Tab-separated table of C-alpha atoms and ligand atoms in Angstrom:
chain	number	residue	atom	x	y	z
A	1	MET	CA	5.600	-4.491	30.410
A	2	SER	CA	4.647	-0.738	30.666
A	3	VAL	CA	1.885	0.536	28.477
A	4	ALA	CA	4.657	2.913	26.708
A	5	THR	CA	7.087	0.088	26.003
A	6	LEU	CA	4.131	-2.333	24.609
A	7	ARG	CA	2.983	0.648	22.500
A	8	ALA	CA	6.614	1.427	21.146
A	9	GLU	CA	6.914	-2.385	20.382
A	10	LYS	CA	3.583	-2.535	18.405
A	11	HIS	CA	4.354	0.641	16.563
A	12	ARG	CA	7.735	-0.899	15.408
A	13	GLU	CA	5.912	-4.023	14.297
A	14	TRP	CA	3.491	-2.028	12.223
A	15	GLU	CA	6.219	0.116	10.792
A	16	LEU	CA	7.849	-3.246	9.669
A	17	SER	CA	4.597	-4.472	8.056
A	18	ALA	CA	3.590	-1.293	6.566
A	19	VAL	CA	5.924	-1.636	3.545
A	20	GLY	CA	4.346	-4.934	2.802
A	21	TRP	CA	0.827	-3.765	3.332
A	22	VAL	CA	1.531	-1.086	0.724
A	23	ARG	CA	3.258	-3.242	-1.748
A	24	TYR	CA	0.873	-6.150	-1.221
A	25	ARG	CA	-2.400	-4.042	-1.013
A	26	ALA	CA	-4.306	-6.728	-3.216
A	27	ASN	CA	-3.248	-9.324	-0.839
A	28	PHE	CA	-4.266	-7.770	2.467
A	29	ALA	CA	-6.338	-4.635	2.161
A	30	ASP	CA	-8.290	-5.518	-0.937
A	31	ALA	CA	-8.778	-9.116	0.070
A	32	GLY	CA	-10.838	-7.708	3.160
A	33	VAL	CA	-13.203	-5.718	1.011
A	34	PRO	CA	-16.156	-8.109	1.444
A	35	SER	CA	-16.080	-7.582	5.434
A	36	ALA	CA	-15.362	-3.897	4.709
A	37	LEU	CA	-18.447	-3.450	2.771
A	38	ARG	CA	-20.522	-5.275	5.446
A	39	MET	CA	-19.113	-2.766	7.960
A	40	VAL	CA	-20.191	-0.018	5.845
A	41	GLU	CA	-23.642	-1.491	5.460
A	42	LEU	CA	-24.029	-1.709	9.168
A	43	ALA	CA	-22.788	1.941	9.685
A	44	GLU	CA	-25.855	2.898	7.749
A	45	PRO	CA	-24.209	5.635	5.804
A	46	ALA	CA	-26.444	8.534	4.330
A	47	PRO	CA	-24.933	10.743	1.555
A	48	GLY	CA	-22.943	13.694	2.992
A	49	GLU	CA	-22.177	12.348	6.248
A	50	ARG	CA	-18.719	12.343	7.838
A	51	ALA	CA	-17.003	9.158	8.708
A	52	LEU	CA	-13.910	8.654	11.148
A	53	ASP	CA	-11.861	5.550	10.315
A	54	LEU	CA	-9.418	4.407	12.953
A	55	ALA	CA	-6.389	2.084	12.191
A	56	CYS	CA	-6.960	3.102	8.273
A	57	GLY	CA	-4.100	1.151	7.015
A	58	VAL	CA	-3.660	1.808	3.439
A	59	GLY	CA	-7.447	2.758	2.986
A	60	VAL	CA	-9.699	0.170	3.559
A	61	PRO	CA	-12.670	0.592	4.549
A	62	ALA	CA	-11.873	4.571	4.037
A	63	HIS	CA	-12.476	3.647	0.212
A	64	GLN	CA	-15.761	1.797	0.740
A	65	LEU	CA	-17.036	4.722	2.992
A	66	SER	CA	-16.123	7.246	0.434
A	67	ASP	CA	-18.095	5.524	-2.052
A	68	ALA	CA	-21.041	5.215	0.146
A	69	LEU	CA	-21.047	8.906	1.362
A	70	GLY	CA	-20.885	10.179	-2.092
A	71	PRO	CA	-19.346	13.612	-3.272
A	72	ASN	CA	-20.593	15.699	-0.394
A	73	GLY	CA	-19.297	13.073	2.332
A	74	TYR	CA	-16.126	13.256	4.038
A	75	VAL	CA	-13.772	10.347	5.406
A	76	LEU	CA	-10.764	10.932	7.735
A	77	GLY	CA	-8.640	7.914	8.351
A	78	LEU	CA	-6.140	7.893	11.193
A	79	ASP	CA	-3.129	5.396	11.847
A	80	ILE	CA	-0.117	5.233	14.017
A	81	SER	CA	1.880	4.203	10.921
A	82	ALA	CA	3.305	7.014	8.717
A	83	ASP	CA	3.953	4.377	5.832
A	84	MET	CA	0.408	3.083	6.024
A	85	VAL	CA	-1.012	6.799	5.739
A	86	ALA	CA	1.502	7.512	2.860
A	87	GLY	CA	-0.001	4.339	1.171
A	88	ALA	CA	-3.632	5.579	1.884
A	89	ARG	CA	-2.852	8.983	0.482
A	90	ALA	CA	-1.286	7.300	-2.758
A	91	TRP	CA	-4.376	5.151	-3.192
A	92	ALA	CA	-6.672	8.327	-2.892
A	93	ASP	CA	-4.595	10.185	-5.222
A	94	ARG	CA	-4.281	7.528	-7.752
A	95	GLU	CA	-8.103	7.025	-7.708
A	96	ARG	CA	-8.710	10.800	-7.758
A	97	VAL	CA	-10.887	10.362	-4.420
A	98	SER	CA	-11.068	13.931	-3.065
A	99	THR	CA	-13.364	13.327	-0.052
A	100	VAL	CA	-10.962	11.425	2.010
A	101	GLU	CA	-7.935	12.660	4.177
A	102	PHE	CA	-5.452	10.537	6.288
A	103	ARG	CA	-3.366	11.486	9.158
A	104	VAL	CA	-0.670	10.129	11.512
A	105	ILE	CA	-1.746	9.861	15.129
A	106	ALA	CA	0.588	8.976	18.136
A	107	SER	CA	-1.842	7.029	20.096
A	108	GLU	CA	-5.438	5.597	20.075
A	109	ARG	CA	-6.130	7.970	23.095
A	110	ASP	CA	-6.035	11.141	21.237
A	111	LEU	CA	-7.641	11.199	17.804
A	112	GLY	CA	-7.209	14.880	17.351
A	113	VAL	CA	-10.704	15.749	16.212
A	114	ALA	CA	-13.400	17.925	17.611
A	115	PRO	CA	-15.997	16.070	19.828
A	116	GLY	CA	-19.276	15.305	18.248
A	117	SER	CA	-17.980	16.166	14.621
A	118	PHE	CA	-18.415	12.588	12.919
A	119	ASP	CA	-21.783	10.578	11.947
A	120	ILE	CA	-20.029	7.366	11.551
A	121	GLY	CA	-16.725	5.644	13.228
A	122	THR	CA	-15.040	2.426	11.900
A	123	CYS	CA	-12.165	0.418	12.858
A	124	ARG	CA	-11.372	-2.659	10.732
A	125	ALA	CA	-8.795	-5.119	12.188
A	126	GLY	CA	-7.359	-2.505	14.462
A	127	LEU	CA	-8.617	-2.579	17.881
A	128	GLN	CA	-7.039	-6.028	18.550
A	129	TYR	CA	-3.595	-4.443	17.891
A	130	MET	CA	-4.001	-1.530	20.223
A	131	VAL	CA	-2.570	-1.373	23.799
A	132	GLU	CA	-5.795	0.391	25.073
A	133	PRO	CA	-8.743	-0.789	22.980
A	134	GLY	CA	-11.119	0.617	25.556
A	135	ALA	CA	-9.621	4.081	25.446
A	136	ALA	CA	-9.672	4.067	21.644
A	137	LEU	CA	-13.313	3.301	21.528
A	138	ALA	CA	-13.922	6.142	24.342
A	139	ALA	CA	-12.105	8.540	21.996
A	140	MET	CA	-14.294	7.203	18.949
A	141	HIS	CA	-17.485	7.807	21.150
A	142	GLU	CA	-16.344	11.315	21.843
A	143	ALA	CA	-15.741	12.005	18.200
A	144	LEU	CA	-19.250	10.915	17.199
A	145	ARG	CA	-22.268	12.992	17.523
A	146	PRO	CA	-25.302	11.581	19.452
A	147	GLY	CA	-27.026	8.963	17.272
A	148	GLY	CA	-23.561	8.259	15.533
A	149	ARG	CA	-22.779	4.640	14.673
A	150	MET	CA	-19.659	2.809	15.513
A	151	VAL	CA	-18.530	-0.521	13.780
A	152	ALA	CA	-15.511	-2.304	14.386
A	153	MET	CA	-14.165	-5.562	12.961
A	154	THR	CA	-11.878	-8.076	14.663
A	155	VAL	CA	-10.722	-11.628	14.012
A	156	GLY	CA	-12.652	-14.262	15.621
A	157	SER	CA	-11.635	-17.421	17.256
A	158	PRO	CA	-8.226	-18.878	16.272
A	159	HIS	CA	-9.851	-22.307	16.413
A	160	ARG	CA	-12.325	-21.259	13.630
A	161	CYS	CA	-9.583	-19.374	11.659
A	162	ALA	CA	-7.495	-22.661	11.140
A	163	SER	CA	-5.945	-21.073	7.876
A	164	LEU	CA	-4.097	-18.369	9.852
A	165	ARG	CA	-2.307	-21.261	11.434
A	166	ILE	CA	-0.904	-22.874	8.529
A	167	LEU	CA	2.481	-20.905	8.596
A	168	GLU	CA	2.621	-21.121	12.251
A	169	ASP	CA	2.301	-24.951	12.177
A	170	VAL	CA	5.085	-25.063	9.441
A	171	VAL	CA	7.454	-22.922	11.294
A	172	ALA	CA	6.740	-25.042	14.416
A	173	ARG	CA	7.952	-28.207	12.578
A	174	HIS	CA	11.481	-26.579	12.167
A	175	ILE	CA	12.254	-24.555	15.097
A	176	ASP	CA	11.041	-24.140	18.620
A	177	VAL	CA	9.309	-20.802	18.855
A	178	PRO	CA	6.616	-19.041	20.924
A	179	ALA	CA	3.246	-19.195	18.924
A	180	LEU	CA	3.113	-16.509	16.249
A	181	ILE	CA	-0.552	-16.435	16.808
A	182	PRO	CA	-0.821	-17.020	20.552
A	183	ASP	CA	-4.142	-18.141	22.054
A	184	PRO	CA	-6.368	-14.871	22.738
A	185	ASP	CA	-5.470	-12.924	25.903
A	186	PRO	CA	-7.291	-9.481	26.143
A	187	GLU	CA	-4.257	-8.023	27.971
A	188	VAL	CA	-1.854	-8.856	25.010
A	189	PRO	CA	-2.499	-7.069	21.690
A	190	GLY	CA	-2.323	-9.260	18.589
A	191	THR	CA	-4.239	-10.691	15.722
A	192	VAL	CA	-6.897	-12.605	17.854
A	193	ALA	CA	-6.657	-10.654	21.034
A	194	LEU	CA	-10.376	-9.538	20.750
A	195	SER	CA	-11.825	-12.823	19.317
A	196	ASP	CA	-14.389	-13.039	21.973
A	197	PRO	CA	-17.689	-11.180	21.181
A	198	ALA	CA	-18.482	-10.610	24.951
A	199	GLU	CA	-15.115	-8.927	25.402
A	200	LEU	CA	-15.508	-6.592	22.565
A	201	GLU	CA	-19.159	-5.715	23.548
A	202	ALA	CA	-18.077	-4.859	26.973
A	203	LEU	CA	-15.580	-2.612	25.568
A	204	PHE	CA	-18.183	-0.823	23.433
A	205	THR	CA	-20.551	-0.585	26.444
A	206	GLY	CA	-17.813	0.581	28.828
A	207	ALA	CA	-16.929	3.407	26.175
A	208	GLY	CA	-20.655	4.595	26.433
A	209	PHE	CA	-22.270	2.902	23.213
A	210	THR	CA	-25.690	1.735	23.361
A	211	ARG	CA	-27.598	-0.885	21.267
A	212	VAL	CA	-24.264	-3.047	20.997
A	213	GLY	CA	-24.538	-6.286	19.064
A	214	THR	CA	-21.966	-8.404	17.099
A	215	GLU	CA	-22.349	-10.170	13.837
A	216	ILE	CA	-20.084	-13.127	13.543
A	217	ALA	CA	-19.408	-14.362	9.935
A	218	ASP	CA	-16.526	-15.864	7.796
A	219	HIS	CA	-14.822	-13.603	5.458
A	220	PRO	CA	-11.540	-13.563	3.165
A	221	ILE	CA	-8.716	-12.320	5.206
A	222	VAL	CA	-5.693	-12.699	3.006
A	223	ARG	CA	-5.343	-13.867	-0.739
A	224	ALA	CA	-2.797	-14.581	-3.162
A	225	ASP	CA	-2.505	-15.822	-6.693
A	226	SER	CA	-0.064	-18.781	-5.639
A	227	ALA	CA	1.463	-20.353	-2.546
A	228	GLU	CA	4.886	-18.660	-3.461
A	229	GLU	CA	3.139	-15.423	-3.635
A	230	TYR	CA	1.505	-16.121	-0.099
A	231	TRP	CA	4.665	-17.010	1.350
A	232	ASP	CA	6.503	-13.498	0.066
A	233	VAL	CA	3.596	-11.647	1.099
A	234	CYS	CA	3.704	-12.997	4.823
A	235	GLU	CA	7.634	-12.822	5.008
A	236	GLN	CA	7.366	-9.092	4.206
A	237	SER	CA	4.326	-7.884	5.689
A	238	ALA	CA	3.456	-9.893	8.968
A	239	GLY	CA	5.470	-7.929	11.711
A	240	PRO	CA	6.057	-10.987	14.087
A	241	PHE	CA	6.714	-13.293	11.239
A	242	ILE	CA	9.283	-10.675	9.684
A	243	LEU	CA	11.162	-10.422	13.007
A	244	LEU	CA	11.288	-14.325	13.356
A	245	LEU	CA	12.474	-14.988	9.983
A	246	ARG	CA	15.098	-12.161	9.927
A	247	ALA	CA	16.626	-14.030	13.089
A	248	ILE	CA	17.243	-17.407	11.656
A	249	ASP	CA	19.940	-18.821	9.409
A	250	PRO	CA	19.132	-18.437	5.430
A	251	ALA	CA	19.518	-22.157	4.904
A	252	LEU	CA	16.946	-22.888	7.642
A	253	ARG	CA	14.594	-20.059	6.099
A	254	ALA	CA	14.770	-21.832	2.714
A	255	GLU	CA	13.866	-25.214	4.122
A	256	ILE	CA	10.921	-23.651	6.040
A	257	ARG	CA	9.842	-21.791	2.875
A	258	ALA	CA	9.811	-25.024	0.720
A	259	ASP	CA	7.575	-26.975	3.510
A	260	ALA	CA	5.248	-23.719	3.515
A	261	ILE	CA	4.741	-23.817	-0.292
A	262	ALA	CA	4.350	-27.617	-0.346
A	263	THR	CA	1.923	-27.325	2.593
A	264	LEU	CA	-0.103	-24.501	0.821
A	265	ARG	CA	-0.154	-26.349	-2.308
A	266	ALA	CA	-1.686	-29.243	-0.643
A	267	GLU	CA	-4.201	-27.074	1.038
A	268	PHE	CA	-5.195	-25.069	-2.146
A	269	PRO	CA	-4.720	-27.460	-5.045
A	270	ASP	CA	-6.114	-25.247	-7.534
A	271	GLY	CA	-3.245	-22.705	-6.856
A	272	LYS	CA	-4.997	-19.562	-5.626
A	273	VAL	CA	-4.802	-19.160	-1.714
A	274	VAL	CA	-7.641	-17.506	-0.053
A	275	MET	CA	-7.386	-17.454	3.601
A	276	THR	CA	-10.812	-16.919	5.290
A	277	GLY	CA	-11.385	-16.765	8.728
A	278	GLU	CA	-14.076	-16.002	11.468
A	279	THR	CA	-14.533	-12.324	11.833
A	280	LEU	CA	-16.633	-10.374	14.594
A	281	ILE	CA	-18.369	-7.100	13.458
A	282	THR	CA	-19.666	-5.223	16.306
A	283	ARG	CA	-21.809	-2.192	16.269
A	284	GLY	CA	-22.864	0.364	18.740
A	285	VAL	CA	-24.562	3.643	18.699
A	286	ARG	CA	-23.412	6.795	20.410
B	301	LIG	C1	-4.458	-5.258	9.974
B	301	LIG	S1	-4.110	-3.381	9.660
B	301	LIG	C2	-5.711	-3.093	9.155
B	301	LIG	C3	-5.713	-1.864	8.223
B	301	LIG	C4	-6.999	-1.445	7.443
B	301	LIG	N1	-8.079	-0.915	8.424
B	301	LIG	C5	-7.469	-2.729	6.781
B	301	LIG	O1	-8.743	-3.053	7.250
B	301	LIG	O2	-7.069	-2.850	5.742
B	301	LIG	C6	-4.037	-2.754	11.183
B	301	LIG	C7	-3.689	-1.377	11.383
B	301	LIG	O3	-3.680	-0.979	12.663
B	301	LIG	C8	-2.863	0.326	12.591
B	301	LIG	N2	-2.613	0.432	14.169
B	301	LIG	C9	-2.074	-0.648	14.963
B	301	LIG	N3	-2.268	-0.010	16.331
B	301	LIG	C10	-2.714	1.427	16.121
B	301	LIG	C11	-3.122	2.309	17.136
B	301	LIG	N4	-2.568	2.344	18.255
B	301	LIG	N5	-3.610	3.551	16.747
B	301	LIG	C12	-3.939	3.516	15.436
B	301	LIG	N6	-3.674	2.617	14.499
B	301	LIG	C13	-2.980	1.452	14.816
B	301	LIG	C14	-1.666	-0.355	11.922
B	301	LIG	O4	-0.658	0.748	11.731
B	301	LIG	C15	-2.351	-0.922	10.729
B	301	LIG	O5	-2.502	-0.013	9.681
């Protein structure tokens, strides 16, 4: 598949997911706040600095960065999805945060910012979905001033993120489908595409970053108040899952939903679903 076709396919998946990400901000974006805060710490923000957040989604970690940089700081969030950007702007308006801006970009290759114009670069749960993550890091490197810090988070090993596999295992009990979360392949963008710290660090180094290192830790990834809510969130927000469920008969879909809810209730007997997983937080310096 050509880069352009793959990019268009991924773009469509994110446009499908964005409606759910905006509606279920508490389940996805806000669930990720602990890892976002750790990213911000590793970026060593100083009051008044400028941060560039690639794949900003609905505004995490732009929110946490704006808190850390204070009233004289500035955060620019970039994303390929217009709906995500609209969601991030709506959040900033609601919270009356005036030091953030959000823009749509067509590709991770061209960020549309002046070279050397930022002190901090971040990308939370974004690089692994990009067709050209190395080019994205090179563009971020160019956007940073010498001494600027770049911090990216990706999802770690699927084998240590067993919770991510729960719905996939349920679906596989009912229909024969290719894996929703396939084993990592650096050539194929997806949730666990950059789950090997050595690969991620090689991308950082290849883009020109120095003093590159990775912190590996478990953090919450998705949460919901009940098994039913978790299902609804995934059904409306997880791109590949949405496409799969749309394509099957409603009766079978209801059967899969019932199985998923029973499985989740057994896994989380106190009702609340908190899916944690291994995350890699990689940092480098321009
Ligand atoms: C898992 S979400 C993470 C959003 C946000 N950073 C967060 O942590 O809540 C991934 C985001 O990456 C964006 N994205 C995917 N491919 C991209 C690309 N090539 N360039 C910019 N953003 C991209 C998606 O639109 C989506 O908003």
